[in-house]
Coordinates of C-alpha atoms in Angstrom, one line a residue:
M1 CA 190.1 200.2 245.5
S2 CA 188.8 196.7 245.7
T3 CA 185.1 196.2 246.6
E4 CA 185.1 192.3 246.7
E5 CA 183.0 190.8 249.5
G6 CA 184.9 191.1 253.0
T7 CA 187.2 193.9 251.8
N8 CA 186.6 196.9 254.0
V9 CA 187.9 200.3 252.1
M10 CA 186.1 202.8 254.3
T11 CA 187.9 205.7 256.0
P12 CA 187.1 207.0 259.5
H13 CA 184.4 209.8 259.6
N14 CA 185.6 213.3 259.5
T15 CA 183.8 216.6 259.1
S16 CA 186.7 218.9 258.1
A17 CA 186.6 220.9 255.1
P18 CA 188.3 219.8 252.0
P19 CA 191.9 220.9 251.4
S20 CA 192.7 223.6 248.8
V21 CA 194.9 222.7 245.9
D22 CA 197.8 225.0 245.0
D23 CA 199.1 225.8 241.5
G24 CA 200.8 222.8 239.9
A25 CA 199.2 220.5 242.3
T26 CA 199.6 216.6 241.7
E27 CA 196.4 214.3 242.9
S28 CA 196.4 210.5 243.3
P29 CA 193.8 208.2 244.4
A30 CA 193.1 207.5 248.1
Q31 CA 194.8 204.6 249.7
S32 CA 194.1 201.2 248.1
P33 CA 194.5 197.7 249.6
Q34 CA 196.8 196.9 246.6
V35 CA 199.2 199.8 247.4
R36 CA 201.5 199.9 250.4
P37 CA 202.9 203.3 251.0
A38 CA 206.6 203.7 251.6
G39 CA 207.2 206.3 254.1
S40 CA 205.3 209.6 254.3
V41 CA 205.2 213.0 253.3
A42 CA 203.8 216.3 254.5
A43 CA 200.7 217.8 252.9
E44 CA 202.5 220.8 251.8
E45 CA 205.2 218.9 250.0
Y46 CA 202.5 216.5 248.6
F47 CA 200.8 219.7 246.9
S48 CA 204.2 221.4 245.9
P49 CA 204.8 221.6 242.3
K50 CA 208.2 220.9 243.0
S51 CA 207.8 217.9 245.0
T52 CA 210.3 215.1 244.8
A53 CA 208.0 212.6 246.8
T54 CA 207.7 209.2 245.3
R55 CA 204.5 208.0 244.1
D56 CA 204.0 205.6 247.1
E57 CA 204.8 208.8 249.4
M58 CA 202.2 210.7 247.5
L59 CA 199.7 207.8 248.2
G60 CA 200.5 207.7 251.8
A61 CA 199.9 211.6 252.1
R62 CA 196.6 211.2 250.3
D63 CA 195.5 208.5 252.4
Q64 CA 195.9 211.2 255.3
L65 CA 194.2 213.9 253.3
H66 CA 191.4 211.6 252.2
Q67 CA 189.9 211.8 255.7
Q68 CA 188.5 215.1 254.6
R69 CA 185.1 215.4 253.1
A70 CA 185.0 215.4 249.4
L71 CA 183.0 218.5 247.9
G72 CA 181.3 216.4 245.4
L73 CA 181.1 212.8 243.7
F74 CA 180.3 212.9 239.9
V75 CA 178.9 209.4 238.9
V76 CA 179.2 208.6 235.1
R77 CA 177.7 205.3 234.1
E78 CA 176.8 203.4 231.0
S79 CA 175.3 200.0 230.8
D80 CA 177.0 198.7 227.6
Q81 CA 180.5 197.8 228.8
W82 CA 182.0 198.0 225.3
D83 CA 180.5 201.2 223.9
K84 CA 182.6 204.4 224.6
V85 CA 180.7 206.6 222.5
L86 CA 177.5 206.1 224.7
L87 CA 179.7 206.6 228.0
D88 CA 181.3 209.6 226.6
A89 CA 177.9 211.2 225.9
I90 CA 176.6 210.5 229.3
R91 CA 179.8 211.8 230.5
D92 CA 179.3 215.2 228.7
R93 CA 175.6 215.3 230.0
T94 CA 176.8 214.8 233.3
Y95 CA 179.3 217.6 233.4
L96 CA 177.9 220.3 231.0
P97 CA 175.4 221.7 233.8
H98 CA 178.3 222.3 235.9
R99 CA 180.8 223.7 233.6
N100 CA 181.0 227.1 235.4
V101 CA 183.0 225.2 238.0
P102 CA 186.6 225.3 236.9
E103 CA 187.6 221.9 238.4
V104 CA 184.9 220.2 236.7
E105 CA 185.0 221.6 233.4
A106 CA 188.9 220.9 233.4
V107 CA 187.9 217.3 234.0
R108 CA 185.5 217.4 231.2
Q109 CA 188.0 218.8 228.6
A110 CA 190.5 216.0 229.4
G111 CA 188.0 213.8 227.4
M112 CA 188.1 209.9 227.9
Q113 CA 191.6 209.4 229.1
P114 CA 190.8 208.3 232.6
L115 CA 189.0 205.3 231.0
T116 CA 192.3 203.7 229.7
L117 CA 195.3 205.4 231.4
E118 CA 196.7 205.1 235.1
S119 CA 197.3 208.8 235.1
F120 CA 196.5 211.7 232.8
T121 CA 197.2 215.4 232.8
V122 CA 194.4 218.0 233.6
S123 CA 194.8 221.5 232.4
M124 CA 193.0 224.3 234.1
S125 CA 193.0 228.2 233.3
L126 CA 193.5 230.3 236.3
P127 CA 192.3 233.9 236.9
D128 CA 195.5 235.3 236.2
G129 CA 195.7 234.0 232.7
T130 CA 198.2 231.3 233.3
V131 CA 197.4 227.6 232.8
Q132 CA 197.8 225.0 235.8
Q133 CA 198.7 221.3 234.6
T134 CA 197.9 218.7 237.4
Q135 CA 198.8 215.1 237.0
V136 CA 195.9 213.0 238.4
F137 CA 196.1 209.2 239.3
V138 CA 193.4 206.9 238.4
E139 CA 192.2 203.9 240.9
S140 CA 190.7 201.0 239.7
C141 CA 187.6 199.6 241.9
M142 CA 186.5 196.2 241.4
S143 CA 183.5 194.2 242.4
G144 CA 182.8 190.6 240.8
R145 CA 183.6 191.2 237.3
T146 CA 182.6 194.9 237.3
K147 CA 185.5 197.4 237.0
A148 CA 185.1 201.3 237.7
V149 CA 187.6 204.1 237.8
L150 CA 187.9 206.6 240.4
F151 CA 189.9 209.9 240.6
S152 CA 189.9 213.4 242.1
F153 CA 190.8 216.7 241.1
G154 CA 190.1 220.0 243.0
G155 CA 188.2 218.4 245.7
Y156 CA 185.8 216.9 243.4
W157 CA 185.8 213.0 242.9
H158 CA 184.8 211.1 239.7
L159 CA 183.5 207.7 239.4
W160 CA 183.0 206.1 235.7
C161 CA 181.8 202.7 235.2
Q162 CA 180.5 200.8 232.2
A163 CA 178.2 198.0 233.8
S164 CA 174.5 197.2 234.6
A165 CA 173.0 198.6 237.6
A166 CA 170.2 196.1 237.6
K167 CA 171.7 192.5 237.6
V168 CA 171.9 191.2 240.9
D169 CA 174.6 188.8 242.2
D170 CA 172.4 185.7 243.6
E171 CA 175.0 185.0 246.1
K172 CA 175.8 188.4 247.4
G173 CA 172.4 190.0 246.9
I174 CA 173.8 193.1 245.5
N175 CA 174.6 194.7 242.2
D176 CA 178.2 195.0 241.6
F177 CA 178.0 198.6 240.6
T178 CA 175.9 199.4 243.6
A179 CA 178.3 197.7 245.7
I180 CA 181.2 199.9 244.2
L181 CA 179.0 203.1 244.6
V182 CA 177.9 202.3 248.0
Q183 CA 181.5 201.7 249.2
V184 CA 182.8 205.0 247.6
V185 CA 180.1 207.1 248.9
R186 CA 180.7 205.7 252.6
R187 CA 184.6 206.1 251.8
L188 CA 184.3 210.0 250.6
R189 CA 181.4 210.8 252.3
P190 CA 180.8 213.6 249.4
K191 CA 178.6 216.8 250.1
T192 CA 177.1 216.5 246.9
V193 CA 176.4 213.3 244.4
Y194 CA 175.9 214.3 240.9
A195 CA 174.6 212.3 237.9
A196 CA 172.9 213.0 234.5
N197 CA 169.7 211.5 235.7
F198 CA 168.8 209.1 238.4
S199 CA 168.8 205.8 236.2
R200 CA 172.6 206.2 236.3
L201 CA 172.6 205.7 239.8
V202 CA 170.2 202.7 240.4
R203 CA 168.0 200.5 238.2
S204 CA 166.5 198.2 240.5
M205 CA 164.2 198.5 243.2
S206 CA 166.0 195.7 245.2
Q207 CA 169.1 198.1 245.2
A208 CA 167.5 201.3 246.1
H209 CA 167.4 201.0 249.7
K210 CA 171.2 200.3 249.9
L211 CA 171.9 203.4 248.0
A212 CA 169.4 205.5 249.8
D213 CA 170.9 204.5 253.2
A214 CA 174.4 205.3 251.9
F215 CA 173.0 208.7 250.8
S216 CA 171.2 209.4 254.2
E217 CA 174.3 208.7 256.4
C218 CA 177.1 210.2 254.1
V219 CA 175.7 212.5 251.6
D220 CA 174.0 216.2 252.3
E221 CA 172.5 216.5 249.0
V222 CA 172.1 214.5 245.5
C223 CA 171.8 216.6 242.4
V224 CA 170.4 214.4 239.1
G225 CA 170.0 216.8 236.2
E226 CA 167.9 219.9 237.5
L227 CA 166.5 218.0 240.5
K228 CA 168.1 218.2 243.9
F229 CA 167.3 216.4 246.9
D230 CA 168.2 217.2 250.4
F231 CA 169.7 214.4 252.8
A232 CA 171.0 216.6 255.4
G233 CA 169.2 216.6 258.8
S234 CA 166.6 214.1 259.9
S235 CA 164.0 214.9 257.1
P236 CA 162.6 211.6 255.2
V237 CA 161.9 213.5 252.1
G238 CA 165.1 212.7 250.5
H239 CA 164.9 209.1 251.1
L240 CA 161.2 209.1 249.9
M241 CA 162.3 210.7 246.7
V242 CA 165.1 208.2 246.1
T243 CA 162.5 205.4 246.5
M244 CA 160.2 206.8 244.0
L245 CA 162.7 207.5 241.5
S246 CA 164.3 204.2 241.8
W247 CA 160.7 202.6 241.3
A248 CA 160.5 204.9 238.2
A249 CA 164.0 203.9 236.9
A250 CA 163.1 200.2 237.2
M251 CA 159.9 200.6 235.4
E252 CA 161.7 202.4 232.7
R253 CA 164.3 199.5 232.4
D254 CA 161.5 196.9 232.1
A255 CA 160.1 199.0 229.3
I256 CA 163.5 199.1 227.7
V257 CA 164.0 195.5 227.9
T258 CA 160.5 194.7 226.7
R259 CA 161.1 197.0 223.5
L260 CA 164.5 195.3 222.8
L261 CA 163.0 191.8 223.0
A262 CA 160.0 192.8 220.8
G263 CA 162.9 194.1 218.4
R264 CA 164.7 191.0 218.4
I265 CA 161.5 189.4 217.6
A266 CA 160.8 191.7 214.5
K267 CA 164.2 191.0 213.2
W268 CA 163.4 187.2 213.3
R269 CA 160.2 187.9 211.5
R270 CA 162.3 189.7 208.9
N271 CA 164.5 186.9 208.5
E272 CA 167.5 189.3 209.7
W273 CA 170.5 187.7 211.4
P274 CA 169.9 188.5 215.2
F275 CA 173.6 189.0 215.9
G276 CA 174.3 191.3 213.0
D277 CA 177.9 191.6 211.8
H278 CA 179.1 190.9 215.5
T279 CA 178.9 187.0 215.3
I280 CA 179.0 185.4 211.8
P281 CA 179.8 181.5 211.9
F282 CA 182.5 180.5 209.6
G283 CA 181.5 179.6 206.0
Y284 CA 178.5 182.0 206.0
R285 CA 178.2 185.9 205.3
L286 CA 175.8 188.4 205.3
D287 CA 173.9 189.5 202.5
E288 CA 171.5 192.5 203.2
K289 CA 171.2 191.5 206.9
R290 CA 170.3 187.8 206.2
L291 CA 172.7 185.1 206.6
V292 CA 173.5 183.0 203.7
P293 CA 176.2 180.5 202.8
D294 CA 179.5 181.5 201.4
E295 CA 180.3 178.9 198.5
S296 CA 184.0 179.9 198.4
Q297 CA 184.7 178.5 201.9
K298 CA 183.0 175.0 201.2
T299 CA 186.4 173.3 201.1
I300 CA 187.4 174.6 204.3
V301 CA 184.4 174.0 206.1
R302 CA 184.4 170.5 204.9
K303 CA 187.8 170.2 206.5
M304 CA 186.6 171.7 209.7
L305 CA 183.7 169.1 210.0
L306 CA 186.3 166.4 209.3
I307 CA 188.6 167.8 212.3
L308 CA 185.7 168.1 214.6
S309 CA 184.5 164.4 213.9
S310 CA 187.9 163.2 215.2
D311 CA 188.6 162.1 218.8
L312 CA 191.6 164.7 218.9
P313 CA 191.9 166.7 222.2
P314 CA 190.7 170.2 221.8
G315 CA 194.3 171.9 221.6
E316 CA 195.3 169.7 218.5
M317 CA 191.8 170.2 216.8
I318 CA 192.4 173.8 217.2
R319 CA 196.0 173.8 215.9
Q320 CA 194.6 171.7 212.8
L321 CA 191.7 174.0 212.2
D322 CA 194.2 177.0 212.5
D323 CA 196.3 175.5 209.8
A324 CA 193.0 174.8 207.6
G325 CA 192.4 178.3 207.5
V326 CA 189.3 178.3 210.0
T327 CA 189.0 182.0 211.9
S328 CA 187.0 183.1 214.7
M329 CA 183.3 183.9 214.4
R330 CA 183.5 187.2 216.3
S331 CA 185.7 190.1 215.2
H332 CA 188.3 191.5 217.4
R333 CA 186.8 194.5 219.3
R334 CA 189.8 196.5 219.0
L335 CA 191.3 195.5 215.6
Q336 CA 187.8 195.0 214.1
E337 CA 188.7 191.7 212.2
K338 CA 188.5 187.9 212.5
S339 CA 191.3 186.3 214.6
P340 CA 193.0 182.8 213.7
L341 CA 191.7 180.2 215.9
G342 CA 195.3 179.6 217.1
A343 CA 195.3 183.0 218.7
L344 CA 192.3 182.2 221.0
T345 CA 193.2 181.7 224.7
S346 CA 190.9 178.6 225.3
P347 CA 190.9 175.6 222.9
Y348 CA 188.1 174.0 224.9
A349 CA 185.7 177.1 224.6
A350 CA 186.4 177.3 220.7
V351 CA 185.6 173.7 220.0
N352 CA 182.7 174.0 222.2
A353 CA 181.4 177.0 220.2
L354 CA 182.2 175.2 217.0
Y355 CA 180.0 172.3 218.2
S356 CA 177.1 174.5 219.3
W357 CA 176.7 175.8 215.6
G358 CA 176.4 172.3 214.5
S359 CA 172.9 172.1 213.3
L360 CA 173.5 175.1 210.9
Y361 CA 176.3 173.0 209.2
V362 CA 174.1 169.9 209.0
T363 CA 170.5 171.2 208.1
G364 CA 170.9 174.8 207.7
E365 CA 168.8 175.5 210.6
F366 CA 169.9 177.8 213.8
L367 CA 167.6 178.0 216.9
F368 CA 167.8 181.3 218.3
R369 CA 167.2 181.1 222.2
L370 CA 166.4 184.3 223.8
A371 CA 166.2 184.4 227.6
S372 CA 162.9 185.9 229.0
S373 CA 163.5 188.6 231.5
F374 CA 159.9 188.4 233.0
H375 CA 158.1 185.8 235.0
G376 CA 154.5 184.8 234.6
I377 CA 153.9 185.3 230.8
D378 CA 153.4 182.6 228.5
E379 CA 154.3 184.5 225.2
L380 CA 155.7 187.7 223.9
A381 CA 154.7 189.4 220.7
G382 CA 153.2 186.0 219.5
V383 CA 156.3 183.8 220.5
P384 CA 155.6 180.9 223.0
I385 CA 157.9 180.9 226.3
S386 CA 159.5 177.6 226.8
R387 CA 160.1 176.5 230.4
F388 CA 161.9 173.6 232.1
E389 CA 159.5 171.0 233.4
V390 CA 158.5 170.0 237.0
E391 CA 160.3 166.7 237.5
G392 CA 157.8 163.8 237.3
T393 CA 154.8 165.8 236.4
G394 CA 155.6 167.1 232.7
L395 CA 154.3 170.5 233.7
P396 CA 156.0 173.8 232.9
D397 CA 158.0 175.1 236.2
Q398 CA 156.6 178.4 236.6
S399 CA 159.5 179.7 238.7
D400 CA 161.5 179.4 235.4
P401 CA 161.7 182.6 233.4
G402 CA 162.0 180.4 230.3
E403 CA 163.3 181.4 227.0
M404 CA 161.8 182.2 223.6
Q405 CA 162.8 179.9 220.7
M406 CA 162.9 181.3 217.1
L407 CA 164.2 179.0 214.2
Y408 CA 166.0 180.5 211.4
E409 CA 166.2 178.6 208.0
V410 CA 169.4 179.7 206.7
G411 CA 170.3 176.8 204.3
V412 CA 173.5 175.1 203.2
P413 CA 175.4 175.2 199.8
D414 CA 174.1 173.0 197.0
G415 CA 174.9 169.2 198.0
G416 CA 175.7 170.2 201.5
W417 CA 178.9 171.3 203.2
A418 CA 180.3 167.7 203.0
E419 CA 179.2 164.3 202.2
A420 CA 176.5 162.4 204.2
E421 CA 179.2 160.2 205.8
I422 CA 181.1 163.0 207.2
L423 CA 177.9 164.8 208.5
D424 CA 177.0 161.9 210.3
A425 CA 180.3 161.4 211.9
F426 CA 180.1 165.0 213.0
T427 CA 176.5 164.8 214.2
L428 CA 177.4 161.7 216.4
R429 CA 180.8 163.3 217.8
A430 CA 179.1 166.4 218.7
A431 CA 176.1 164.5 220.3
Q432 CA 178.5 162.4 222.2
H433 CA 180.3 165.6 223.4
F434 CA 177.1 167.4 224.6
R435 CA 175.6 164.1 226.4
A436 CA 178.8 164.1 228.5
L437 CA 178.5 167.8 229.3
V438 CA 175.1 167.2 230.4
S439 CA 176.2 164.1 232.6
R440 CA 178.7 166.3 234.3
G441 CA 176.0 168.7 235.2
R442 CA 175.6 171.2 232.4
T443 CA 172.0 172.5 231.7
H444 CA 170.0 170.5 229.3
N445 CA 167.8 172.3 226.7
R446 CA 164.6 173.2 227.5
P447 CA 161.6 171.6 225.4
M448 CA 161.1 172.7 221.8
T449 CA 157.9 174.8 221.2
A450 CA 155.3 173.8 219.1
P451 CA 156.1 176.0 216.4
V452 CA 159.7 174.8 216.2
A453 CA 158.6 171.3 216.3
A454 CA 156.3 171.8 213.4
S455 CA 159.0 173.7 211.2
S456 CA 162.3 171.9 211.8
E457 CA 163.8 169.3 209.7
N458 CA 165.5 167.5 212.6
V459 CA 163.9 168.4 215.9
S460 CA 166.0 165.8 217.8
L461 CA 169.4 167.6 216.6
L462 CA 168.2 171.1 218.2
Q463 CA 167.2 169.4 221.2
T464 CA 170.4 167.6 221.6
F465 CA 173.0 170.4 220.6
L466 CA 173.3 172.9 223.5
P467 CA 173.9 176.5 223.0
S468 CA 177.5 177.8 223.7
Q469 CA 176.6 179.6 226.9
A470 CA 175.1 176.4 228.3
S471 CA 178.1 174.2 227.1
M472 CA 180.6 176.4 228.9
G473 CA 178.3 176.6 232.1
N474 CA 177.7 180.4 231.5
D475 CA 173.9 180.2 231.4
R476 CA 171.7 181.6 233.9
V477 CA 170.7 178.2 235.6
S478 CA 174.3 177.1 235.8
Q479 CA 175.1 180.4 237.6
Q480 CA 172.4 179.8 240.1
R481 CA 173.3 176.5 240.8
R482 CA 177.0 177.6 241.4
N483 CA 176.1 180.1 243.8
A484 CA 173.7 177.9 245.8
A485 CA 176.7 175.4 246.0
A486 CA 179.2 178.0 247.3
A487 CA 176.6 179.2 249.8
K488 CA 176.2 175.5 250.8
A489 CA 180.0 174.9 251.1
V490 CA 180.2 177.8 253.6
V491 CA 177.5 176.6 256.1
S492 CA 178.0 172.6 255.3
P493 CA 180.8 172.3 257.8
L494 CA 178.5 173.4 260.8
T495 CA 175.5 171.1 259.6
G496 CA 174.8 168.9 262.9
R497 CA 177.2 170.5 264.9
G498 CA 176.6 171.9 268.3
F499 CA 178.2 175.1 269.7
H500 CA 177.5 177.4 272.7
D501 CA 178.4 181.0 273.6
G502 CA 177.7 180.2 277.4
E503 CA 174.2 181.5 277.4
Y504 CA 172.6 179.6 274.4
Y505 CA 173.2 176.3 272.7
Y506 CA 173.2 176.2 268.9
E507 CA 172.6 173.7 266.1
M508 CA 172.2 174.1 262.2
H509 CA 170.5 171.6 260.2
T510 CA 169.7 171.3 256.6
V511 CA 165.8 171.5 256.2
T512 CA 165.3 170.9 252.5
T513 CA 167.7 171.7 249.4
G514 CA 169.3 175.0 249.8
T515 CA 167.5 175.7 253.1
M516 CA 169.3 176.0 256.4
R517 CA 167.6 176.3 260.0
M518 CA 169.4 177.4 262.8
S519 CA 168.1 176.2 266.3
R520 CA 169.0 177.6 269.8
W521 CA 168.2 176.4 273.3
K522 CA 168.5 178.2 276.6
L523 CA 171.4 176.5 278.6
D524 CA 170.5 174.7 281.9
D525 CA 171.4 172.0 284.0
S526 CA 169.9 169.4 281.6
F527 CA 172.5 170.0 278.8
D528 CA 175.5 168.0 278.5
L529 CA 178.3 169.9 276.9
D530 CA 180.9 167.4 276.7
G531 CA 182.4 167.4 273.4
V532 CA 180.5 170.4 272.2
F533 CA 182.5 173.0 270.3
E534 CA 182.6 176.2 272.2
R535 CA 182.7 179.5 270.2
P536 CA 182.8 182.5 272.8
K537 CA 180.8 185.5 272.1
F538 CA 178.6 183.9 269.2
P539 CA 176.4 186.6 267.7
E540 CA 172.5 186.1 268.2
A541 CA 171.6 185.6 264.8
T542 CA 168.2 183.9 265.5
A543 CA 165.1 184.5 267.7
G544 CA 163.2 182.5 269.9
D545 CA 164.1 181.3 273.7
G546 CA 163.8 178.3 275.5
H547 CA 163.6 174.7 274.0
G548 CA 161.6 175.6 271.3
G549 CA 164.4 176.2 268.8
G550 CA 163.9 179.6 267.1
R551 CA 164.3 179.6 263.2

């Protein structure tokens, strides 16, 4: 299933009872836009243990059977997209209260297989003592960069996802996990939705009403832990409870974020490396959680700085760095070891990252920039917030959440990593690289805070060198700018043009940066419609009649 914007994956409403599953059943996901069924097969053959139907025929049959209402939907979500242990714990917490249901306990016993396999086998003990083995197909659901898996067994559906339920896409205005969940709920119309707790369903008040609307239309009951909320009938109690619990989940998330930020600050005060052993710059190592220079790598680091000082293209730089023995800074997530630079997929991104750590090799200083998640605060745990300045005023822009800046004085080997001439050439080349990026639209650094300016050996170096996220355009400001540009690209072709639907005449104009205005006038004999682009049945998206031009 794809939940990308503009893709409709919902099926027609039907209030029939869910089909029963015979011994030896084979279940597959509902019809997906990526799958085209070849032929069809009767439901009896689809559920027969001796069925010879192809997988595409099974999917076609499932598409017909899927118009039945699901008995239940189990939602298993964990925010950390890499931590399988946490997801497994949430999975157990979700299923254990319902282990008296054989179909649910059988899925729990299958473990984490649905997360990595296209299909897996579920074994369920029957009352007569025999064991029924069923092959279950897993469907992939996508929205933006968020991926979830969906599968069913015995009339119950299961949605697993490792993603945040709070981050909102500025362009679509909806969290990607929420988009997937709402689509699945509207598609399956489950009688009951199950989750370990309400924070597994929603983490933001801005998303709560979207989920509550879907529950009100398609779900009879929501069961979270020991709590149950009734959505059947016209009672608003269920909707009200969802809103209240969404507020509590959002407040809980804010408290967690605050504690995490405070924990990062506490690590900095103890001089502990903020990234742990996850990210260690080449030439350095951890010594009791503190980053220290690795003297044994001095020769290789010197070669690295020489290569990065040249005007070679990124691909050739990476080839020479790979030959010199330079490895990645992060361990491979599956192999848990450093990768050769030549094995990385993007030479440009690798060179950008090495330049971003430049101040560490030149002066032994690293400026840890931690984005603030809250508006309206000037400091957190004693660390000032730095914000972009309002152009022409020199005053901080209060609409910018800002960042906390924490200076790590790590140090360099005795005599430095290389001769002064090599360090100067590397600094010049890196500064040219970052200035070119800023001139092409990358986000420049925020001003240095007073404590950093007073403590740093070379403030101008820290101000010039961009962090890796900003250099690759993955920072928050760049993402917002791209989203705004994408939205403008959609409406710009209509700007200044007129069209009518036979009753009203419409025009769209740019008012200010990022703001568009739609005006309409009632058609009468005073309008000359020659040359006006006509769009029949244009939807009435604005208010106001007459020549006043509603917004």
